[in-house]
Amino acid sequence: MSNIKNKRIKSEFCFCSTIPSSGLTAVYKEAEEKTELTAAYIKAGLQQKERCIWLVPDSESAELATDLLSNSELDIESCIKTARLKIIPLHEAAALSVKQPEVSEVYFDWKAGTPQKEIIKFIHTGNWRYLRINLEVKRFGKSITGSLKELRRILAEDIPEKKIRPLFMIREEDLSPGEVFDLIEAGEKLLIRRDGKWKFLRIKQESQDKKFKTLLESSGDSILIHDMKGRVLEANHVACEIFGYTRNKMLGKHIKDLRTNIHLTEFGQQIEKLKQTGYFIFEMDSLRRDGTVIPQEINNRLIEYEGEAAVISIGRDISERKRTEEALRDSERKYRILFEEFPGGIAQFDTEGVITLCNESFVNLAGNREKEEIGFNLLNLLEGRNPEEKSITHLPEIPVHYDMKYISGNEKGRNGRIPVAITYKPLMSENSGLAGGIVLIEDLTEVKRLETVRLQQTESLRKLVDSIPVPSFCKDRNGIYIACNRAFEALLRMQKKEIVGKSLHNFVSPEIAEKYHIMDIELVKHKTTRVYETSLKFADGSVHQVMLNKFVFSGVTEEDSVLLGIMIDITERKQAEEKMLQAKMAAEAANKAKTTFIVNMSHELRTPLNAVIGFSDLLLSETFGPLNEKQKRYTENISKSGNHLLDVINDVLDISRLELGNMELYYETVDIPGIIEEVQRVLSPLSAEKNISIESNIEQGLKTTIADRVKLKQILYNILNNAIKFSSEGGKVKITAELREDMVEISVKDEGLGIHEVDYERVFQPFVQIDESISKKYGGVGLGLALVKRFVELHGGMVWVKASPGKGSTFTFRIPKRPENRMQEKDATNSSQVLYNPEIEKEEERVREEIRLKVT
């Protein structure tokens, strides 16, 4: 009724014409159809100045009925006040007026219950001619037709002096197809809803054949008539639509072609049963022409058709009912699975305490099975008595729950007392009486064990915190302090009871508290560790630098995980680090000053030295006159010493530039065989002087690389010069060049003095000589290999040595063949690098030009 509360009443069927004294009978499908028809029926009665009674199930429906009639043009309030209309709720439990008594037939008892008394009072009050009333007809042990006849008889006998026009309502699903014909044959004026409208199902006064065919076509069920051999003789339009054939195609078909899984033998058995009983009702799947299947309830009856014995087969589509039944079975399966898989014990029992359903866990815990009485210990627990007491216990009518009660366990290996949680819920019947109950038993053995473990872990953690000599604390997953040691109490100048149960917000400013409070919660949530340093103001007012180490202890469950924090005072360490940092900065400043001094001094030395070398070379050229042998020898010594000193100064200047970071590379394509040959040619006088042969082996295909040509040449020069210098006369030096993983690798192997393994790293340090006696013999200040290392690393490569004392040495270096990526990285990281000031180079160039002008 609630679905049409706001609709305006539209009478699709006219109830104002003459209505038979026996009333009308309507067949409906949905409750909404019944409500609309009843409202239209009552409205028409009020318009005809008749008295009307509208019987509704309950009080809520009575209000909705009033609202529904109020949507019409009638003054419903006036009709109720003048006793022309009475809306009477029958209540849920007494909604039916048709009953099945213990002895007599179905009857309508006007004196049973309050609603019936109101009806009888309303009927006998006032002076009226006609009364309209709606009555629901149900099947109670007999057919609907029989119930309806009995009801009409009672109305006529009990109130003969009044003219009552009842509207009998029958739900279509309560009415079998055969009973429709019975109602029409009995003379009922039957209302049905077809094509959205209410219509009378009329049978014209024609021949029996036409009358019978009218009945066939008026039915909402499929109807087939077939002979005793199964051949279809007649079919109504519903049957044709269901099976997907025209009437002509249907006639002559065998019934087995319209049913699934039926054979001639089974068909013969059905015919024999029909001959014995006269009717046969069963369910079967009907086969449509397109191959789909429709479940139907088949009602077969023996009839005489055209003078021969035949079978009328009435089929009702039960697809919806089947879906409902399947959904119910599925629900029952799910319920059973849930029941069986419930982790605890669960049982349902009746008012006598007899178990009607239980799972295996319940059997293990309580020792009772289905169809047994539930144990006294459980019943007494529900009543609040001693579970061991053997007394009759009445089931409570309110839900009961107990935690940590003990019952005698019957599970294998657990015959002792088991801690359990028991929940009881009563089951109430429709009349609010106790119909039994449901008991849930949860085994708390594991819960109790976990609680014991949890207590042990908590106690162990507290002892651990107390044993830590520095301030320490514990927080739960919500950031609340749950433990701390004495050192932490002293830090906060509070007692433990003032700290535990509070959060960081109670001790520091809101900004700091919010930051670290959220951090601690996240640490526990993700089980991570955090070590960080911060400043803390101690209780004496001093500010200390502390290091906080926070890590998580996993508990029995996720909720039991805690955060342990340990605070270490690092104030003294920080002060020492500060002093070391200042010392380091001072040392770096001094080193930078030293390097700057060396650069400047090198500049000051190179200027006059270039003049000395230039003028000595001028004298050797004998431009201003010839020199005697002694003068020439002295002049050559001056030039040679000057060039040697200039090389040393250049090396020192290069080292200084590298330390200042004022040296950059000028990349170009370098011919590898060519530069090796060039270095060999430059050093050929030195090698020839010691009768040392130089071999080179360059991998085929290795032609060029991208590098700083000057620096690469100096790398090769310094390594090869060392190899020749420290080789014995008549020795051999081998140069190897090859490509390894996009790196150019060049090795120089000699047969000289060799190096101890412990000195491998030292030979690349500036101003280092492995053996002072050797350095005095061969000369040098120990800068050659240091520059090699710096230049190779500046290219993004590496250099190393392998040697054995007395067996020679092999110096190897690698540089990228295509250093594009390396150049990009350098640009990105050294974008603010101060490049070497070119003023020194300009000054050197000026001196060289000055000497050249003087010579010319």
XYZ file of N, CA and C in Angstrom, residues 127-271:
435
model
N -29.161 3.376 10.035
C -30.149 2.882 9.076
C -29.536 2.957 7.690
N -29.232 1.830 7.082
C -28.574 1.810 5.779
C -29.168 0.693 4.937
N -28.930 0.762 3.649
C -29.521 -0.203 2.727
C -28.498 -1.253 2.272
N -27.300 -0.748 1.857
C -26.264 -1.649 1.375
C -24.957 -1.421 2.137
N -24.171 -2.474 2.242
C -22.858 -2.414 2.916
C -21.816 -3.088 2.021
N -20.724 -2.385 1.821
C -19.615 -2.955 1.068
C -18.480 -3.311 2.044
N -17.884 -4.477 1.831
C -16.801 -4.937 2.694
C -15.838 -5.791 1.855
N -14.556 -5.680 2.156
C -13.551 -6.502 1.446
C -13.116 -7.651 2.353
N -13.015 -8.848 1.800
C -12.623 -10.031 2.570
C -11.577 -10.826 1.793
N -10.495 -11.182 2.480
C -9.449 -12.010 1.880
C -9.819 -13.476 2.053
N -9.730 -14.264 0.962
C -10.061 -15.686 0.997
C -8.778 -16.493 0.866
N -8.531 -17.396 1.831
C -7.356 -18.263 1.821
C -7.797 -19.715 1.762
N -6.849 -20.564 1.383
C -7.106 -21.983 1.359
C -6.724 -22.571 2.717
N -7.656 -23.199 3.402
C -7.408 -23.856 4.687
C -7.880 -25.309 4.601
N -7.045 -26.173 4.087
C -7.371 -27.594 4.040
C -8.276 -27.974 2.891
N -9.069 -27.042 2.388
C -9.965 -27.337 1.281
C -9.587 -26.464 0.099
N -10.318 -26.597 -0.987
C -10.063 -25.766 -2.160
C -10.579 -24.355 -1.908
N -10.070 -23.409 -2.717
C -10.545 -22.032 -2.633
C -12.038 -21.968 -2.944
N -12.469 -22.761 -3.888
C -13.895 -22.761 -4.258
C -14.753 -23.181 -3.076
N -14.325 -24.215 -2.374
C -15.085 -24.668 -1.207
C -15.088 -23.636 -0.103
N -13.953 -23.000 0.149
C -13.876 -21.969 1.189
C -14.787 -20.804 0.854
N -14.811 -20.394 -0.422
C -15.635 -19.268 -0.833
C -17.122 -19.591 -0.684
N -17.539 -20.791 -1.049
C -18.941 -21.191 -0.906
C -19.353 -21.176 0.560
N -18.477 -21.724 1.408
C -18.782 -21.773 2.837
C -18.897 -20.361 3.405
N -18.022 -19.464 2.978
C -18.040 -18.088 3.460
C -19.329 -17.381 3.044
N -19.767 -17.595 1.828
C -21.030 -16.978 1.376
C -22.216 -17.512 2.194
N -22.193 -18.787 2.484
C -23.286 -19.386 3.256
C -23.365 -18.766 4.648
N -22.192 -18.579 5.263
C -22.169 -18.012 6.621
C -22.671 -16.583 6.615
N -22.252 -15.779 5.630
C -22.712 -14.394 5.553
C -24.239 -14.339 5.395
N -24.765 -15.228 4.576
C -26.215 -15.224 4.337
C -26.985 -15.661 5.571
N -26.430 -16.619 6.335
C -27.132 -17.145 7.508
C -27.020 -16.212 8.708
N -25.808 -15.617 8.923
C -25.592 -14.805 10.122
C -26.242 -13.437 10.029
N -26.304 -12.863 8.840
C -26.875 -11.514 8.719
C -27.854 -11.520 7.548
N -28.968 -12.173 7.713
C -29.900 -12.284 6.574
C -30.648 -10.990 6.297
N -30.795 -10.121 7.356
C -31.621 -8.938 7.173
C -30.886 -7.799 6.474
N -29.557 -7.905 6.338
C -28.764 -6.851 5.716
C -28.311 -7.293 4.326
N -28.191 -6.299 3.453
C -27.710 -6.581 2.113
C -26.228 -6.212 2.032
N -25.390 -7.230 2.110
C -23.938 -7.016 2.109
C -23.393 -7.339 0.718
N -22.571 -6.447 0.222
C -21.932 -6.633 -1.077
C -20.426 -6.866 -0.825
N -20.034 -8.091 -0.599
C -18.620 -8.349 -0.306
C -17.775 -8.346 -1.581
N -16.521 -7.911 -1.413
C -15.527 -8.016 -2.475
C -14.499 -9.043 -1.978
N -14.604 -10.270 -2.530
C -13.698 -11.332 -2.121
C -12.398 -11.220 -2.938
N -11.269 -11.233 -2.225
C -9.958 -11.099 -2.873
C -9.190 -12.415 -2.752
N -8.731 -12.919 -3.909
C -7.986 -14.185 -3.932
C -6.653 -13.942 -4.643
N -5.547 -14.286 -3.996
C -4.234 -14.170 -4.646
C -4.103 -15.251 -5.710
N -3.615 -14.862 -6.875
C -3.558 -15.777 -8.015
C -2.738 -17.023 -7.714
N -1.648 -16.866 -6.940
C -0.794 -18.025 -6.665
C -1.474 -19.022 -5.731
N -2.537 -18.590 -5.003
C -3.287 -19.507 -4.144
C -4.372 -20.261 -4.914
N -4.540 -19.907 -6.177
C -5.640 -20.460 -6.967
C -5.060 -21.349 -8.058
N -5.426 -22.619 -8.041
C -4.937 -23.536 -9.070
C -5.711 -23.303 -10.366
N -5.108 -23.681 -11.513
C -5.806 -23.459 -12.795
C -7.159 -24.136 -12.852
N -7.264 -25.329 -12.282
C -8.545 -26.029 -12.329
C -9.623 -25.311 -11.546
N -9.211 -24.631 -10.465
C -10.204 -23.947 -9.621
C -10.795 -22.732 -10.318
N -10.058 -22.156 -11.300
C -10.630 -21.043 -12.057
C -11.875 -21.508 -12.785
N -11.788 -22.679 -13.401
C -12.947 -23.227 -14.085
C -14.059 -23.569 -13.100
N -13.679 -24.060 -11.932
C -14.687 -24.397 -10.922
C -15.447 -23.155 -10.477
N -14.709 -22.025 -10.301
C -15.364 -20.780 -9.872
C -16.345 -20.292 -10.933
N -15.908 -20.349 -12.189
C -16.792 -19.883 -13.264
C -18.004 -20.803 -13.406
N -17.774 -22.101 -13.283
C -18.875 -23.056 -13.362
C -19.857 -22.850 -12.214
N -19.327 -22.386 -11.036
C -20.199 -22.148 -9.876
C -20.969 -20.852 -9.990
N -20.724 -20.064 -11.045
C -21.491 -18.839 -11.252
C -20.866 -17.610 -10.640
N -19.589 -17.690 -10.216
C -18.938 -16.513 -9.628
C -18.721 -15.461 -10.705
N -18.943 -14.197 -10.279
C -18.647 -13.082 -11.171
C -17.189 -12.712 -10.920
N -16.310 -13.186 -11.785
C -14.869 -13.172 -11.518
C -14.206 -11.980 -12.203
N -13.450 -11.190 -11.389
C -12.685 -10.059 -11.907
C -11.221 -10.478 -12.038
N -10.639 -10.212 -13.190
C -9.215 -10.490 -13.382
C -8.568 -9.266 -14.022
N -7.233 -9.146 -13.867
C -6.513 -8.005 -14.443
C -5.714 -8.496 -15.642
N -6.057 -7.978 -16.808
C -5.380 -8.338 -18.035
C -5.096 -7.070 -18.836
N -3.901 -6.998 -19.404
C -3.483 -5.849 -20.209
C -3.607 -4.542 -19.431
N -3.319 -4.580 -18.112
C -3.323 -3.379 -17.291
C -4.691 -2.909 -16.859
N -5.764 -3.696 -17.138
C -7.114 -3.277 -16.774
C -7.851 -4.417 -16.105
N -8.781 -4.044 -15.216
C -9.655 -5.035 -14.569
C -10.842 -5.336 -15.487
N -11.075 -6.617 -15.664
C -12.170 -7.036 -16.550
C -12.908 -8.208 -15.919
N -14.232 -8.307 -16.278
C -14.997 -9.482 -15.893
C -14.637 -10.645 -16.811
N -14.437 -11.797 -16.223
C -14.238 -13.004 -17.017
C -15.639 -13.558 -17.315
N -16.126 -13.264 -18.522
C -17.514 -13.592 -18.870
C -17.558 -14.838 -19.750
N -18.578 -15.621 -19.593
C -18.851 -16.791 -20.440
C -20.203 -16.552 -21.126
N -20.113 -16.371 -22.412
C -21.357 -16.104 -23.139
C -22.246 -17.348 -23.164
N -23.510 -17.121 -23.251
C -24.483 -18.218 -23.302
C -24.504 -18.789 -24.725
N -23.453 -19.600 -24.976
C -23.331 -20.185 -26.296
C -23.262 -21.686 -26.129
N -22.812 -22.329 -27.187
C -22.699 -23.780 -27.142
C -21.606 -24.166 -26.163
N -21.670 -25.418 -25.733
C -20.678 -25.912 -24.781
C -19.268 -25.827 -25.351
N -19.118 -26.084 -26.651
C -17.792 -26.015 -27.263
C -17.231 -24.608 -27.207
N -18.071 -23.626 -27.578
C -17.604 -22.244 -27.549
C -17.325 -21.793 -26.127
N -18.190 -22.235 -25.218
C -17.985 -21.889 -23.817
C -16.663 -22.448 -23.321
N -16.363 -23.687 -23.703
C -15.133 -24.342 -23.270
C -13.910 -23.632 -23.864
N -13.997 -23.262 -25.130
C -12.884 -22.573 -25.771
C -12.677 -21.181 -25.175
N -13.777 -20.543 -24.801
C -13.647 -19.238 -24.138
C -12.889 -19.380 -22.835
N -13.220 -20.441 -22.092
C -12.500 -20.701 -20.845
C -11.011 -20.930 -21.115
N -10.702 -21.678 -22.156
C -9.297 -21.953 -22.499
C -8.543 -20.657 -22.767
N -9.122 -19.782 -23.590
C -8.432 -18.560 -23.994
C -8.406 -17.519 -22.886
N -9.323 -17.614 -21.914
C -9.364 -16.637 -20.822
C -8.362 -16.946 -19.725
N -7.825 -18.131 -19.709
C -6.912 -18.543 -18.641
C -5.532 -17.897 -18.825
N -4.910 -17.558 -17.727
C -3.553 -17.028 -17.760
C -2.510 -18.123 -17.760
N -2.931 -19.400 -17.663
C -2.011 -20.534 -17.683
C -2.044 -21.203 -19.044
N -0.988 -21.948 -19.323
C -0.975 -22.682 -20.590
C -1.854 -23.926 -20.451
N -2.693 -24.193 -21.451
C -3.617 -25.333 -21.414
C -3.460 -26.120 -22.711
N -3.217 -27.414 -22.538
C -3.157 -28.338 -23.669
C -4.172 -29.457 -23.435
N -4.777 -29.902 -24.515
C -5.640 -31.085 -24.450
C -5.046 -32.108 -25.406
N -4.740 -33.276 -24.869
C -4.185 -34.307 -25.729
C -4.936 -35.620 -25.490
N -4.885 -36.499 -26.496
C -5.589 -37.777 -26.382
C -4.800 -38.728 -25.500
N -5.309 -39.929 -25.336
C -4.689 -40.880 -24.417
C -3.355 -41.393 -24.960
N -3.045 -41.101 -26.238
C -1.761 -41.506 -26.806
C -0.747 -40.356 -26.814
N -1.186 -39.180 -26.360
C -0.252 -38.064 -26.231
C -0.291 -37.066 -27.360
N -1.205 -37.191 -28.330
C -1.287 -36.253 -29.433
C -2.099 -35.034 -29.029
N -1.563 -33.828 -29.304
C -2.218 -32.587 -28.878
C -3.453 -32.355 -29.744
N -4.597 -32.145 -29.062
C -5.855 -31.899 -29.749
C -6.240 -30.428 -29.714
N -5.820 -29.710 -28.660
C -6.195 -28.303 -28.504
C -5.122 -27.609 -27.671
N -4.924 -26.295 -27.960
C -3.948 -25.493 -27.196
C -4.422 -24.061 -27.159
N -4.331 -23.424 -26.001
C -4.724 -22.017 -25.915
C -3.533 -21.127 -26.304
N -3.830 -19.809 -26.391
C -2.796 -18.886 -26.886
C -1.602 -18.810 -25.944
N -1.828 -18.993 -24.630
C -0.716 -18.940 -23.668
C 0.246 -20.087 -23.930
N -0.297 -21.277 -24.177
C 0.548 -22.437 -24.473
C 1.344 -22.206 -25.749
N 0.688 -21.629 -26.766
C 1.388 -21.362 -28.016
C 2.531 -20.379 -27.811
N 2.303 -19.340 -27.002
C 3.352 -18.353 -26.746
C 4.506 -18.973 -25.952
N 4.170 -19.805 -24.978
C 5.214 -20.415 -24.145
C 6.085 -21.349 -24.958
N 5.453 -22.223 -25.769
C 6.232 -23.218 -26.499
C 6.805 -22.684 -27.802
N 6.327 -21.501 -28.245
C 6.906 -20.870 -29.426
C 6.388 -21.398 -30.741
N 5.166 -22.009 -30.740
C 4.574 -22.541 -31.969
C 3.256 -21.830 -32.231
N 2.858 -21.831 -33.485
C 1.494 -21.399 -33.807
C 0.541 -22.524 -33.423
N -0.757 -22.203 -33.364
C -1.752 -23.220 -32.971
C -1.734 -24.376 -33.953
N -1.619 -24.096 -35.245
C -1.619 -25.171 -36.241
C -0.429 -26.098 -36.065
N 0.744 -25.499 -35.689
C 1.937 -26.312 -35.475
C 1.828 -27.137 -34.197
N 1.095 -26.607 -33.212
C 0.966 -27.312 -31.949
C 0.086 -28.546 -32.088
N -0.992 -28.399 -32.838
C -1.940 -29.504 -32.978
C -1.274 -30.673 -33.673
N -1.403 -31.848 -33.115
C -0.830 -33.056 -33.686
C 0.516 -33.423 -33.103
N 1.182 -32.485 -32.376
C 2.471 -32.818 -31.762
C 2.268 -33.806 -30.624
N 3.291 -34.609 -30.365
C 3.241 -35.528 -29.234
C 3.721 -34.795 -27.990
N 3.091 -35.129 -26.890
C 3.381 -34.422 -25.644
C 4.836 -34.591 -25.214
N 5.481 -35.711 -25.627
C 6.877 -35.939 -25.223
C 7.818 -34.949 -25.908
N 7.368 -34.364 -27.062
C 8.189 -33.378 -27.747
C 8.137 -32.017 -27.072
N 7.219 -31.871 -26.129
C 7.063 -30.599 -25.428
C 7.559 -30.675 -23.988
N 8.075 -31.802 -23.592
C 8.592 -31.991 -22.237
C 10.027 -32.503 -22.341
N 10.818 -32.217 -21.371
C 12.189 -32.721 -21.350
C 12.244 -33.971 -20.478
N 13.112 -34.876 -20.867
C 13.374 -36.090 -20.076
C 12.120 -36.937 -19.831
N 11.254 -37.045 -20.823
C 10.085 -37.911 -20.677
C 10.063 -38.884 -21.859
N 9.833 -40.155 -21.566
C 9.812 -41.184 -22.593
C 8.409 -41.787 -22.663
N 8.205 -42.577 -23.696
C 6.875 -43.167 -23.882
C 6.492 -44.055 -22.713
N 7.470 -44.745 -22.120
C 7.179 -45.610 -20.969
C 6.658 -44.774 -19.810
N 7.343 -43.679 -19.536
C 6.930 -42.815 -18.422
C 5.584 -42.175 -18.729
N 5.366 -41.798 -19.997
C 4.085 -41.221 -20.379
C 2.957 -42.230 -20.153
N 3.224 -43.491 -20.484
C 2.212 -44.524 -20.257
C 1.893 -44.688 -18.789
N 2.913 -44.589 -17.929
C 2.686 -44.699 -16.487
C 1.817 -43.544 -15.990
N 2.028 -42.330 -16.530
C 1.206 -41.188 -16.131
C -0.252 -41.394 -16.549
N -0.468 -41.945 -17.730
C -1.834 -42.192 -18.200
C -2.531 -43.207 -17.290
